[in-house]
Each structure stands twice: as C-alpha cells, then as structure tokens.
mmCIF file of C-alpha atoms in Angstrom:
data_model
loop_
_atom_site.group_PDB
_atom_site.id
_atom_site.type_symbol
_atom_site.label_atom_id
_atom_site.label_comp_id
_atom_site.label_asym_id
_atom_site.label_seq_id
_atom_site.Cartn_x
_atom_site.Cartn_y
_atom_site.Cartn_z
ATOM 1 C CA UNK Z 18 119.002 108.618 90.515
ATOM 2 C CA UNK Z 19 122.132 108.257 88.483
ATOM 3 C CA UNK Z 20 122.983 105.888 85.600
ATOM 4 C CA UNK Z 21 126.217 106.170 84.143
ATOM 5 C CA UNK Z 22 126.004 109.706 85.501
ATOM 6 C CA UNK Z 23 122.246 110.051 83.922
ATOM 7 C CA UNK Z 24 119.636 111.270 85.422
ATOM 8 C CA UNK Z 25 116.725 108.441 85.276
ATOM 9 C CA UNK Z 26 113.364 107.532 87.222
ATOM 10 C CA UNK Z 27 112.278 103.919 87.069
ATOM 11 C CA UNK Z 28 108.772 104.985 84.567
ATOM 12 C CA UNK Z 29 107.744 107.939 83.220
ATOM 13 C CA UNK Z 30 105.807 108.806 80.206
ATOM 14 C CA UNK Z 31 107.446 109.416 76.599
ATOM 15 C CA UNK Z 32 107.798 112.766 75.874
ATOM 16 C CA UNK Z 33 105.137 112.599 72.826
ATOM 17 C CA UNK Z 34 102.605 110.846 75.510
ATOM 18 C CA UNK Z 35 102.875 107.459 73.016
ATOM 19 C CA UNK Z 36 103.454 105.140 75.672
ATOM 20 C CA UNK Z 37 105.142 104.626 79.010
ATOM 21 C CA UNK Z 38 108.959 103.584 79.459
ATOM 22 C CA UNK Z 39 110.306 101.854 82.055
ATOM 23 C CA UNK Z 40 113.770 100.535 82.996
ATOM 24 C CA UNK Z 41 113.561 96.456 82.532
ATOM 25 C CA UNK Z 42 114.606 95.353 85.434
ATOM 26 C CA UNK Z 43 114.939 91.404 84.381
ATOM 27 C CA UNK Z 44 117.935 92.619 82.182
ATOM 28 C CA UNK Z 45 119.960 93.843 84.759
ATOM 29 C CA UNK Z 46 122.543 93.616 86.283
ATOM 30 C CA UNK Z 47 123.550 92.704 82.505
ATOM 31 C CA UNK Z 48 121.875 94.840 80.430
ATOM 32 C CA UNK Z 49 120.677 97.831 81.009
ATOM 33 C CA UNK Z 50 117.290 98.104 78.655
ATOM 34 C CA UNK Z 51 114.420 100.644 78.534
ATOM 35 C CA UNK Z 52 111.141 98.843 77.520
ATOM 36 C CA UNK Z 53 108.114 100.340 75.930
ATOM 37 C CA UNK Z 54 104.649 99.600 76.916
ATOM 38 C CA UNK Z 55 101.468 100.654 74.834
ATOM 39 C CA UNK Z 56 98.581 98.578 75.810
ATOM 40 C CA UNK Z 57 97.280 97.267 78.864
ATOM 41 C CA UNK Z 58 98.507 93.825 78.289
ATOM 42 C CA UNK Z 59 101.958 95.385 77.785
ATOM 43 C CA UNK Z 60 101.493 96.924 81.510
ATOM 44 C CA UNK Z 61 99.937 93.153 82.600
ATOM 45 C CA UNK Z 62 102.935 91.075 81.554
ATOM 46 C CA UNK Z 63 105.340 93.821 83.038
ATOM 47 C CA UNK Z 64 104.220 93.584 86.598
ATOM 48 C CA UNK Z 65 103.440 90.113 86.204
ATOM 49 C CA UNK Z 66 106.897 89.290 85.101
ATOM 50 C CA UNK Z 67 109.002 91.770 87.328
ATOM 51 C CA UNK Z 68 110.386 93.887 84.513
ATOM 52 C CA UNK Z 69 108.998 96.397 87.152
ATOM 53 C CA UNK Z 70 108.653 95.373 90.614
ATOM 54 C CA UNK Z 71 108.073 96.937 94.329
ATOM 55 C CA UNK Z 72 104.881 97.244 95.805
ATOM 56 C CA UNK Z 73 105.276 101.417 94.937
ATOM 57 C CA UNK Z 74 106.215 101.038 91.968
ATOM 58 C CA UNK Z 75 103.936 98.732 90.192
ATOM 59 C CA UNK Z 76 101.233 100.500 91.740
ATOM 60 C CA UNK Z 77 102.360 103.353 89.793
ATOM 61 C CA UNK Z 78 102.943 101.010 86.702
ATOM 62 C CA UNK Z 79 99.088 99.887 86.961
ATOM 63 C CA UNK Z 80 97.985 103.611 86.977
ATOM 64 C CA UNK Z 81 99.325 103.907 84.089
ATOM 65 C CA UNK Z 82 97.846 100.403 82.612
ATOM 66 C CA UNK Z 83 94.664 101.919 83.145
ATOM 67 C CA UNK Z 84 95.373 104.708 81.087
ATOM 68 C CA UNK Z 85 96.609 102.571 78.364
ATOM 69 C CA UNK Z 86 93.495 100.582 78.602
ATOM 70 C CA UNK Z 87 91.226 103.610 78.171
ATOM 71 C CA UNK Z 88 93.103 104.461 74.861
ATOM 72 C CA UNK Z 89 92.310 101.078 73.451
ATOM 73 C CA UNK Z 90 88.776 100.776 75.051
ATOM 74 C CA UNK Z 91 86.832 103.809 76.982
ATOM 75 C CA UNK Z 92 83.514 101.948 78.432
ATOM 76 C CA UNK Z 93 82.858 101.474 81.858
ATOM 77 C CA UNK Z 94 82.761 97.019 80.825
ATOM 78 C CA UNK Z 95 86.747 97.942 79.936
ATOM 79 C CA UNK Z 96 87.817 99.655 82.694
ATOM 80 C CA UNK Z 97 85.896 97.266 85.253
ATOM 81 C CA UNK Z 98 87.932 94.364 83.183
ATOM 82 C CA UNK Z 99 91.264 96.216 83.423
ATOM 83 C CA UNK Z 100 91.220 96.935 86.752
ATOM 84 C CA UNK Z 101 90.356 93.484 87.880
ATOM 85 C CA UNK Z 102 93.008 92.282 85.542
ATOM 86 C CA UNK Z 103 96.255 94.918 87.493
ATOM 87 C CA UNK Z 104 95.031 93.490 90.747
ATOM 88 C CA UNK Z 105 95.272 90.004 89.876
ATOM 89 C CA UNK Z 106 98.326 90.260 88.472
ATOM 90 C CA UNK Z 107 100.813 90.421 92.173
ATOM 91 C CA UNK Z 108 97.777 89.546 95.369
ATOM 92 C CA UNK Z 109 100.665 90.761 97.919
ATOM 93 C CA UNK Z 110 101.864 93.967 97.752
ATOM 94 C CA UNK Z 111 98.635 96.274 98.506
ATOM 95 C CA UNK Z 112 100.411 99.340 96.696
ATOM 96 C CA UNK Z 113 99.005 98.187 93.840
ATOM 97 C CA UNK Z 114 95.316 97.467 94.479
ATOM 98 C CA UNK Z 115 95.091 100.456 96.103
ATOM 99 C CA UNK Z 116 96.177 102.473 93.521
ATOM 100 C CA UNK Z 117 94.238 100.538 91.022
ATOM 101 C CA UNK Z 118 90.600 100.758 93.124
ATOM 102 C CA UNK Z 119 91.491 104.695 93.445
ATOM 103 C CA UNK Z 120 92.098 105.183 89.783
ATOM 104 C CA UNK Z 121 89.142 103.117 88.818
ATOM 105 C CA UNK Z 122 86.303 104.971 91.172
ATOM 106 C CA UNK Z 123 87.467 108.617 89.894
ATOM 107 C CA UNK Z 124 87.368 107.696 86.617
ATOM 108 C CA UNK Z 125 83.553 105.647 86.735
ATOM 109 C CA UNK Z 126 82.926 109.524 87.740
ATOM 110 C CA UNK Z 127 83.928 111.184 84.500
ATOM 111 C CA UNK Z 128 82.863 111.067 80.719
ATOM 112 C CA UNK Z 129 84.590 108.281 78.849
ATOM 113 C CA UNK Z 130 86.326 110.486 76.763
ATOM 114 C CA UNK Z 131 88.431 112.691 79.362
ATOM 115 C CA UNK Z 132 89.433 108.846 81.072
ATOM 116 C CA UNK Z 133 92.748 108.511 78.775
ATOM 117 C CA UNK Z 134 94.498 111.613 79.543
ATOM 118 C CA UNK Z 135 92.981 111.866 83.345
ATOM 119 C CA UNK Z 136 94.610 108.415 84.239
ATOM 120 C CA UNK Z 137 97.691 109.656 82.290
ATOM 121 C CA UNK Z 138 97.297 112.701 84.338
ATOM 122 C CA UNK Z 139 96.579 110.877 87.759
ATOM 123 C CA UNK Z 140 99.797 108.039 86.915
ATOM 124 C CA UNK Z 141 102.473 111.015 86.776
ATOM 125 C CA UNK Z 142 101.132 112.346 89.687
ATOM 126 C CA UNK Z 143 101.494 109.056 91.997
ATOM 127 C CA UNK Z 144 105.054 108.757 90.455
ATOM 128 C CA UNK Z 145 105.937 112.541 91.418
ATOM 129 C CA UNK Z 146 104.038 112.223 95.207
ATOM 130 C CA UNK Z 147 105.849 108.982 95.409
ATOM 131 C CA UNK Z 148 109.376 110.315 94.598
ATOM 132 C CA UNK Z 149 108.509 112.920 97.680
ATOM 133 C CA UNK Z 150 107.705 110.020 100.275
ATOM 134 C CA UNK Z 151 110.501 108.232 99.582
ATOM 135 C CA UNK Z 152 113.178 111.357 99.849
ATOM 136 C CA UNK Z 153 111.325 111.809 103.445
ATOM 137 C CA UNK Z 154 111.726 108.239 104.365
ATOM 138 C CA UNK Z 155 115.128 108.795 103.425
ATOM 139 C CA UNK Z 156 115.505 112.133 105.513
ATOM 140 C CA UNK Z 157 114.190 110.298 108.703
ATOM 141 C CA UNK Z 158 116.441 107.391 108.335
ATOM 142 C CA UNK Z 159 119.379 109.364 107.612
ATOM 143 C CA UNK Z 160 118.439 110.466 111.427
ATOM 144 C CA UNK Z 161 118.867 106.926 113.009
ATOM 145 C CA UNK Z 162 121.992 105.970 110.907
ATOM 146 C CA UNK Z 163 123.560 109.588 112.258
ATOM 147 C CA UNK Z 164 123.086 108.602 115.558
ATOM 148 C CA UNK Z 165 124.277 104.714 115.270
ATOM 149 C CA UNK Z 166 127.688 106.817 114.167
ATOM 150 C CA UNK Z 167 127.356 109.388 116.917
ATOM 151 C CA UNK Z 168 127.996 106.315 119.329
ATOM 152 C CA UNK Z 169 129.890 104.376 117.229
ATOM 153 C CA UNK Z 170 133.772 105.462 119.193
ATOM 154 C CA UNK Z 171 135.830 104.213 116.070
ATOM 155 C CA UNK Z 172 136.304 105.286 112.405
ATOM 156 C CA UNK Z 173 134.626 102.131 110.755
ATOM 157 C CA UNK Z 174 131.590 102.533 108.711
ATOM 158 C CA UNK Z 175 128.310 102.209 109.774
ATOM 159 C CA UNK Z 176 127.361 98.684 108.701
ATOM 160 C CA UNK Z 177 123.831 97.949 107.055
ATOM 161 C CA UNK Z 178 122.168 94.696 106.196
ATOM 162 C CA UNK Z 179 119.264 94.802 103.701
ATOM 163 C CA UNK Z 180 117.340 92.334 101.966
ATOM 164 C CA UNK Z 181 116.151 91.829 98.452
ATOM 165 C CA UNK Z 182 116.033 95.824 96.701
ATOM 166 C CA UNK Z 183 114.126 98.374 98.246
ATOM 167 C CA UNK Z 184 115.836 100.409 96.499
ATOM 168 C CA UNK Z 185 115.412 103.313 94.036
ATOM 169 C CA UNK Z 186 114.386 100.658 91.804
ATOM 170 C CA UNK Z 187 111.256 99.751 93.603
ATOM 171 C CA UNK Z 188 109.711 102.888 93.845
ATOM 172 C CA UNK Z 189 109.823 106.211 91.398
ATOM 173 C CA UNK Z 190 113.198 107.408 92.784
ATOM 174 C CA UNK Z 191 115.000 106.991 96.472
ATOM 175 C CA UNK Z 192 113.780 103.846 96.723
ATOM 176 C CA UNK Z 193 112.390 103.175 100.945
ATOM 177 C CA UNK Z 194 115.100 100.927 102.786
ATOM 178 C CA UNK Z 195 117.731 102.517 100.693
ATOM 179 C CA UNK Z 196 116.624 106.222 100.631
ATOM 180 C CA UNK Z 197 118.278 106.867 103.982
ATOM 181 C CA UNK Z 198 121.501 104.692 102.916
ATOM 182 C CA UNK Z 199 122.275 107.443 100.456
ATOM 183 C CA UNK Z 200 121.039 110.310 102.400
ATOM 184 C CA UNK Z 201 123.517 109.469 104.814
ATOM 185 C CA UNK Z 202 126.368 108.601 101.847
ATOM 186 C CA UNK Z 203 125.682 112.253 100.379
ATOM 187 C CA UNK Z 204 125.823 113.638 103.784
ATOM 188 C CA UNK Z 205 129.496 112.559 104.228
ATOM 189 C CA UNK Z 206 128.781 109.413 106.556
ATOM 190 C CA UNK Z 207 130.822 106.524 106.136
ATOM 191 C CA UNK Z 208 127.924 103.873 105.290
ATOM 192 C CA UNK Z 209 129.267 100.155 103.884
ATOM 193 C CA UNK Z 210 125.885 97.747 102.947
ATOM 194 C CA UNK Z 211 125.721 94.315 103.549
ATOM 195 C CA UNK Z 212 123.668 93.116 100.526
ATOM 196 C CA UNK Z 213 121.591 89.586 100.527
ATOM 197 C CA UNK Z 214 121.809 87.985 97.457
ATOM 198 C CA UNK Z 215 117.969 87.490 97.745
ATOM 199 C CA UNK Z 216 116.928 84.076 96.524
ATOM 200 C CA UNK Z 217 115.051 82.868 93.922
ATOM 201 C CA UNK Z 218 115.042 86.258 92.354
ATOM 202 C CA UNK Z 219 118.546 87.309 93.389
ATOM 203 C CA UNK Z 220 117.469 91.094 93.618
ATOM 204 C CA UNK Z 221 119.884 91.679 95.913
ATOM 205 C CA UNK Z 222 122.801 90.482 93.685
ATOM 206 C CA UNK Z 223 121.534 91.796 90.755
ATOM 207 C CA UNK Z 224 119.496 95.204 91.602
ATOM 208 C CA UNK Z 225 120.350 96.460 94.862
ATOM 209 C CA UNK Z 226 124.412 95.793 94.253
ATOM 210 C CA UNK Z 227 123.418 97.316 90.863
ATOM 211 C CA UNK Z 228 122.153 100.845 92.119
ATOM 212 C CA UNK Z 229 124.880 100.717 95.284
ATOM 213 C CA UNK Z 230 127.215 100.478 92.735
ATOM 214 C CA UNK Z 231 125.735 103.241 90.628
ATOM 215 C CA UNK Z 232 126.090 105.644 92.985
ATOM 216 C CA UNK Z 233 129.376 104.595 94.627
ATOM 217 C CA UNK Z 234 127.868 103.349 97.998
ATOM 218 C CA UNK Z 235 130.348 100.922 99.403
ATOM 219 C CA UNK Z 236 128.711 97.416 99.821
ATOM 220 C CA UNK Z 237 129.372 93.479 99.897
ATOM 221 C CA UNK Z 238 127.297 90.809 98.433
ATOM 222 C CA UNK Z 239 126.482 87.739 100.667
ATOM 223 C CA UNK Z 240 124.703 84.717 100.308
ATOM 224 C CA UNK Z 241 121.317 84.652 102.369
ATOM 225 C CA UNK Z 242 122.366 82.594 105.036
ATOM 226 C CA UNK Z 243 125.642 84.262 105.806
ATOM 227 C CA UNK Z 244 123.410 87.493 107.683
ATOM 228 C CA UNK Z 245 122.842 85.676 111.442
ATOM 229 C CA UNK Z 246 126.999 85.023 111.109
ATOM 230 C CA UNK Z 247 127.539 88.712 110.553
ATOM 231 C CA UNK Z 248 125.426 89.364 113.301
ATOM 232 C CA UNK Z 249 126.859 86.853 115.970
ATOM 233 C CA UNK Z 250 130.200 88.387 115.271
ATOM 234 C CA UNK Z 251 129.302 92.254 115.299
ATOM 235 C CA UNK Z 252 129.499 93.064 111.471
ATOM 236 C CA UNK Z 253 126.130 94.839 111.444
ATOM 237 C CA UNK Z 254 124.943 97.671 113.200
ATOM 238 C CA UNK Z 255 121.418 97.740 112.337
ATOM 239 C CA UNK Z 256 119.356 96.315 108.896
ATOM 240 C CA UNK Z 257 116.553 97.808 107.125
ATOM 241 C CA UNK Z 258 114.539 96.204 104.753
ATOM 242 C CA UNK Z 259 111.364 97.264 102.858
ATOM 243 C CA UNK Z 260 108.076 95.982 102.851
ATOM 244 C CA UNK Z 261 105.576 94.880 100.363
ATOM 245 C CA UNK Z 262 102.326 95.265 102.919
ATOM 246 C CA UNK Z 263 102.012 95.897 106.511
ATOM 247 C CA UNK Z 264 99.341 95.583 108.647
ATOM 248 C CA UNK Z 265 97.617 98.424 110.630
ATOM 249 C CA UNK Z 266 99.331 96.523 114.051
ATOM 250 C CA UNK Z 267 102.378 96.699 112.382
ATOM 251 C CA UNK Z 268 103.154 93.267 111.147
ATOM 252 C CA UNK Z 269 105.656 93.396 107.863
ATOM 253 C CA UNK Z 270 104.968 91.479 104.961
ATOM 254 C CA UNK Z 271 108.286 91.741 102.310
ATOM 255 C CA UNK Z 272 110.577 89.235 100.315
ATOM 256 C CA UNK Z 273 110.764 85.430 101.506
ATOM 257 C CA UNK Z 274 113.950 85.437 104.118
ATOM 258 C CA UNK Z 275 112.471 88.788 105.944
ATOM 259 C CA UNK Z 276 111.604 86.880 109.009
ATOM 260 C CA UNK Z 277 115.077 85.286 109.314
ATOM 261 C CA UNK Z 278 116.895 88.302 109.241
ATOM 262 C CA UNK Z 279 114.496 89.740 111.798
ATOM 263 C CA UNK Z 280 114.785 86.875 113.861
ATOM 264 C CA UNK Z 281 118.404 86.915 113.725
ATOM 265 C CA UNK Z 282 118.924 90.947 114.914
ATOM 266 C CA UNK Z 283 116.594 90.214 117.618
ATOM 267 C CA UNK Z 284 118.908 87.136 118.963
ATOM 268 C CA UNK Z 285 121.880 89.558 118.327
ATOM 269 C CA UNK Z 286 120.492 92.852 120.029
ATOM 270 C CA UNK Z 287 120.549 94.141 116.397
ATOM 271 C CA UNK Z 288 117.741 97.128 115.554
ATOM 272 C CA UNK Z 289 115.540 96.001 112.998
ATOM 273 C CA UNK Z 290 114.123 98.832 111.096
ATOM 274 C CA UNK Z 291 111.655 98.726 107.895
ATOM 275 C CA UNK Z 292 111.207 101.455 105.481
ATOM 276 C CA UNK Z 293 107.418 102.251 104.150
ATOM 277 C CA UNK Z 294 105.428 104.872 102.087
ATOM 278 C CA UNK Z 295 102.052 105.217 103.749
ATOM 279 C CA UNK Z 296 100.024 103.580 101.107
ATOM 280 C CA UNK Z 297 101.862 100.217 101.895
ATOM 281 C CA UNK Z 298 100.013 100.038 105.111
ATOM 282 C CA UNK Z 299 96.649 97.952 105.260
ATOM 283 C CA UNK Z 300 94.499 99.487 107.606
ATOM 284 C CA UNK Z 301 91.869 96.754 106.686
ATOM 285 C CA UNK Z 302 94.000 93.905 108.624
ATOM 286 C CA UNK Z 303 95.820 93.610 111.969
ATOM 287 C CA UNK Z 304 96.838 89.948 111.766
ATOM 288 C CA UNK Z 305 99.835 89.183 108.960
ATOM 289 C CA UNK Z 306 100.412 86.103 109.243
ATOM 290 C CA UNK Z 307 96.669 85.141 109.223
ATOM 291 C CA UNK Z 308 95.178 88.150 106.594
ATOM 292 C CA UNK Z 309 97.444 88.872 104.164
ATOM 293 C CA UNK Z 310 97.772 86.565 100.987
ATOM 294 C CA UNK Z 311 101.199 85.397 100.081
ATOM 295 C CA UNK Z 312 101.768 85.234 96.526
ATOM 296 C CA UNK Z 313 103.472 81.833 94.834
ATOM 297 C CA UNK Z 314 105.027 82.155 92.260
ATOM 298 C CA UNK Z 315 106.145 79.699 89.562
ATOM 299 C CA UNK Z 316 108.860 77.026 90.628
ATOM 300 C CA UNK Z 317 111.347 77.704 87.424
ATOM 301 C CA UNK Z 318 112.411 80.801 89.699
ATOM 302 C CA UNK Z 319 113.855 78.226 92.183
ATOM 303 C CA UNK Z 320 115.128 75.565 89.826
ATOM 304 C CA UNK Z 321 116.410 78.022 87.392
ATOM 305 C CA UNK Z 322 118.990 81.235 87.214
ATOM 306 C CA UNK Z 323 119.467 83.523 85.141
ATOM 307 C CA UNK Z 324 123.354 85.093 84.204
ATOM 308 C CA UNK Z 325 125.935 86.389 82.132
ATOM 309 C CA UNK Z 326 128.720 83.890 80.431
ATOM 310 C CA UNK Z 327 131.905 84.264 80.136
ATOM 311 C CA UNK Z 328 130.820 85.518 76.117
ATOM 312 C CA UNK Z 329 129.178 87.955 78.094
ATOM 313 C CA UNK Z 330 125.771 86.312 76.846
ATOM 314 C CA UNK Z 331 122.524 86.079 79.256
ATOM 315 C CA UNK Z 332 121.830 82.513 79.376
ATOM 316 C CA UNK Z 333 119.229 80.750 82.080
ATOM 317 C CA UNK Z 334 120.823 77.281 83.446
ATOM 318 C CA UNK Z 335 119.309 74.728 85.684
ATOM 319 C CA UNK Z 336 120.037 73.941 89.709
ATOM 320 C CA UNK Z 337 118.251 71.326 90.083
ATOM 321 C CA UNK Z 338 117.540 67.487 89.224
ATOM 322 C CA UNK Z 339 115.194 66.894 86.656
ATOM 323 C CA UNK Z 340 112.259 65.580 88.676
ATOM 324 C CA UNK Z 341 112.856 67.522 91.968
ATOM 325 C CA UNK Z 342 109.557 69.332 92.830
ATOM 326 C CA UNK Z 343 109.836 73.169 93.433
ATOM 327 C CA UNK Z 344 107.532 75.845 96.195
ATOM 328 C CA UNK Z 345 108.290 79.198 95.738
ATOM 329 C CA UNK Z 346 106.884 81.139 98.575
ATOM 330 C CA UNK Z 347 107.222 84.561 97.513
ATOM 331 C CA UNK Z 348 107.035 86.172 100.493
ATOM 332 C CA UNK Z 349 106.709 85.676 104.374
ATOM 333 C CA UNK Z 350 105.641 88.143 107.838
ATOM 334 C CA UNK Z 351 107.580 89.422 110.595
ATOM 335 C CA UNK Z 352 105.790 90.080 113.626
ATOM 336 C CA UNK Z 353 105.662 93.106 114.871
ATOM 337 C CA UNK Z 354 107.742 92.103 118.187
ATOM 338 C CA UNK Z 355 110.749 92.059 115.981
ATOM 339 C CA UNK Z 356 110.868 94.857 114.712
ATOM 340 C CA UNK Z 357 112.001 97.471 116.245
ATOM 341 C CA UNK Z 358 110.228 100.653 114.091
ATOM 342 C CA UNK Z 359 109.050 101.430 110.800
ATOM 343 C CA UNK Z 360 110.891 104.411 109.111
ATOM 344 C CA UNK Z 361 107.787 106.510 107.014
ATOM 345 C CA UNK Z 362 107.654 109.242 105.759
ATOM 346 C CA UNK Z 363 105.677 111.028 108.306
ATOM 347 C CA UNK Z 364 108.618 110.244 110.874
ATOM 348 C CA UNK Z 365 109.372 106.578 112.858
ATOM 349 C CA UNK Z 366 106.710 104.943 114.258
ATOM 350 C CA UNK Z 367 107.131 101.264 116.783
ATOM 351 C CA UNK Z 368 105.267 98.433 115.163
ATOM 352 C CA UNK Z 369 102.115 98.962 116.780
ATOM 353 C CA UNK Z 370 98.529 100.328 115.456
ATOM 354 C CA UNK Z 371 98.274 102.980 117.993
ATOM 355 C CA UNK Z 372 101.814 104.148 116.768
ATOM 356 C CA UNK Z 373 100.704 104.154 113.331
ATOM 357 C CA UNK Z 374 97.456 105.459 113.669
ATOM 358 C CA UNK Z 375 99.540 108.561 115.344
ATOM 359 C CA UNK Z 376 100.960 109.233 112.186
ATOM 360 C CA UNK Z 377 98.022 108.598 109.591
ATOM 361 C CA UNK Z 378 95.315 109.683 111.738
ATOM 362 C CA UNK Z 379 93.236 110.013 108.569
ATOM 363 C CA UNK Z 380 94.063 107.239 107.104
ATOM 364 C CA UNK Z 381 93.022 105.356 109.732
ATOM 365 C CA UNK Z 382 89.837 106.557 110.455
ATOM 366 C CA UNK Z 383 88.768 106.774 107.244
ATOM 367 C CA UNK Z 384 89.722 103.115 106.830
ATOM 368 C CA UNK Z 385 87.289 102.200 110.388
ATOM 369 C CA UNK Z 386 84.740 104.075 108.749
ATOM 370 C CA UNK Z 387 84.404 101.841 105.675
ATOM 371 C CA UNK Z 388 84.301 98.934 107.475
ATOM 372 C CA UNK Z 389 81.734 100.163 110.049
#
C-alpha cells in the first residue's frame, strides 16, 4: 500500500539482510517512523509493545525473531528459548504460535549453521504468501459489498462499520477486514467507512483512519458506543471486522468491543461479516468463549492516552483519578450465531465447523489427526 504515494509493506528485510524494518505503528497517526530490529529481544519488545500488531503480522514478525536469534546464538538450547519467548509474548492471536512452532520444528531438522538464513528465508516467504491471502480475502469481499450496492436503489455509498484496524497494517499488505473495502474503492464503488475509535488502544482513530486516509477511502471516526445508534437508524449496511483467532466452529475472537458490535447488527438485521487468513483458525478448539485465552494487558492503556499537542508534540496524559483501579481485557468472543460468515481467502464460509472444514479440508484433518 501507499504512503505519501510510496509504495511500503508493514516488514520486510533491509536490503543488505542487516536487520528487519518495520513501520512503528505506536508513532502513528503522528509520526510516521521506520524502526530497526537486530536481535531477538528487538523482535520481543516489538510485538510485545504493538509497534507491530495483528495476529498475521506478528506472526510474520516472530519468523523473523527467530532468525535474528539464530544470528546471535545457533544451538538447539537457543532456539528452544526463543521460540518459547515469541509465543509468550501476545497468548491470543494463534497467528503467531503457529508460525513460531512451524519455524522452530524445520529448523531442529537442519545443521545449525544453514538456521540464520533458512528462517530469513522462511520469514519473507510467510510475508509474500500472506500478502496473497489477504488480496483474495479482499477479492471475495469485494463480491458481497458489490451486491449490497446492486440492491441498494439510491446513489449513497455503501456504508461499512469496522472495528479496531484490520487493516493493511495488520497483516503484510491488504490488510483482512479492509482488503475488500479497497477492492471495492479501486473498482469504482462508492464505499464510505464507519471507523470505531477502538478503545484503550484507539487503533481505529489512529491506524485504520490513518491508512483510509492514505488511500483516499472516504470514512468517519466515531466513538465506540455511537455503532448500535448508526445501526437503529440505518447508517450501516453491513460491518466487517477482523479476527485475532477463531475457532474450528466458528466462534471469533478479535479486539475488546467485537461482541457489541455483533450484537448490535444482529438486533438491527445488519450482516455481520469477519475477514480471516486461514492460519487464524484453531482447529484445536470449538468452544471460544471457554478455550481460547484472552490476553490482559497492562491498565496504563486504559488510564492513559497517548496524542499530539497543539506544539505538535506526542505527549501521554492521564484519564483517570489517581487511585482508580484499571482491567484491560484485551479482547472478547462472538459466537458464532452472530455472525453471519467469515470472508477467507478460499471464498465465504457460515460460522460453522462443517463450513470451514469445506474450505480447509486439509487443514482440518490434519489437525484431528494430531489430536487422535
């Protein structure tokens, strides 16, 4: 995607294979700063803090930790410790432990000396397989946004609610709830978002108005609470989110709020549609709310907010008393009775595991024959 009318992906590796770069996402919508990272601490603190976030992309961004760990230390006792390190660092999104486990097994398989450039090898190669998914996700949303303006008898645009970024930004390029939001733009169809502000984190505000506004995609930021209004009084036509883990029965696991929104289409007669690469999906579980670990994350992110001055200066400023206790549930489930189909790359599937398991047939199976 386009910055400033430059052509950027969210990592990639530096041209003289030094280290990895990747766009800091905790500067924006401010600043817009490309970080370095040459170890695998570097790669730790940059999932762990956000500077890269989205269950693709950090999964991506730990690929390429383990690489950077094999530079500094080649022995099987290193790579054990630095995968078990990635994984702890975000427990939701299983993007990331999947890639990690992956990584790790091929490489307990080779000499210690080819590890480096292997995992180098096998990072760029998630990134480039990851930009693909997402332009198909994209391609088979476009699909149901064409045909919400087929039947939509006036000229207004087609009105989408999403929540916190599932944008390019959280992936190597497209991005998954956004990817058919410009598919449709570049296809000539008039598309206006409806963009929660996303608290704690405000990715909303911050990245998804950021990349919109980018690439010229007509949207409107709203508080969180303002999306059942919009829907009582007919100013959405359907919302698409991402997700950060679903279940093999279809249950969606994404950014604290999710289940509102859902809950609120459903009341409304709204579609409810989530966008997913394959490798988000947990064959392992069926029940969300009762298998999948939600992460917490540290209370400053709720008493605190980050912005620019009127100097132009980013400054951090408090919201709350001094005193007042904090919980920062990071993220929460939506059943899979509201929602009304999951957009993937292999085409649309309902929120259901024999649905699913239509689509990633091997997936699946290989999956039941682990656990068997």
């Amino acid at each position: 995607m386009n910055v400033d009318g430059k052509p950027y992906r969210t990592i990639w590796l530096s041209e003289n294979g030094s280290d990895v770069r990747i766009i800091d996402q905790t500067r924006l919508p401010h600043e817009f700063c490309i970080a370095s990272l040459k170890s695998l601490s570097d790669a730790i603190h940059a999932i762990r803090d956000m500077r890269v976030r989205g269950a693709p992309l950090i999964g991506i961004t730990a690929a390429f930790g383990l690489g950077l760990a094999m530079r500094e230390n080649h022995s099987n006792s290193a790579l054990n410790d630095a995968a078990n390190q990635l994984i702890a660092t975000r427990p939701t999104a299983i993007n990331l432990k999947w890639a990690v486990d992956e990584l790790h097994t091929q490489l307990l398989n080779i000499t210690a000396t080819e590890r480096e450039g292997f995992a180098m090898r096998h990072a760029q190669r998630l990134a480039e397989e990851d930009v693909s998914i997402c332009s198909a996700i994209g391609d088979h949303g476009l699909e149901i946004i064409r045909e919400i303006a087929n039947k939509k008898h006036s000229s207004a645009p087609i009105n989408i609610l999403t929540h916190c970024n599932a944008g390019w930004l959280a992936t190597a390029d497209w991005g998954t709830a956004l990817a058919p939001v410009y598919k449709a733009y570049d296809a000539g169809i008039q598309v206006h978002v409806w963009v929660d502000e996303t608290r704690p984190r405000n990715q909303g505000a911050s990245l998804t108005a950021w990349e919109l506004l980018q690439h010229g995609v007509p949207h409107t930021v709203i508080v969180d609470n303002a999306g059942g209004h919009l829907m009582q009084h007919g100013m959405v036509d359907i919302c698409i989110t991402g997700t950060d883990r679903t279940t093999a029965g279809g249950d969606v696991c994404n950014k604290i709020g999710t289940y509102l929104k859902a809950l609120a289409a459903h009341d409304n007669g709204i579609p409810f549609y989530v966008a997913l690469p394959g490798p988000t999906i947990d064959w392992s579980i069926d029940d969300g709310l009762r298998d999948i670990p939600i992460e917490e994350r540290d209370g400053n992110e709720v008493s605190h907010i980050m912005g620019g001055n009127s100097a132009g200066e980013i400054t951090t400023v408090r919201l709350i008393p001094e005193g007042s206790r904090t919980a920062n549930y990071a993220f929460d489930v939506t059943p899979r009775r509201y929602v009304t189909g999951l957009i993937t790359e292999k085409g649309i599937a309902l929120a259901s595991r024999e649905s699913l398991a239509a689509l990633y047939l091997r997936q699946c199976h290989a999956t039941l024959l682990e656990n068997s």
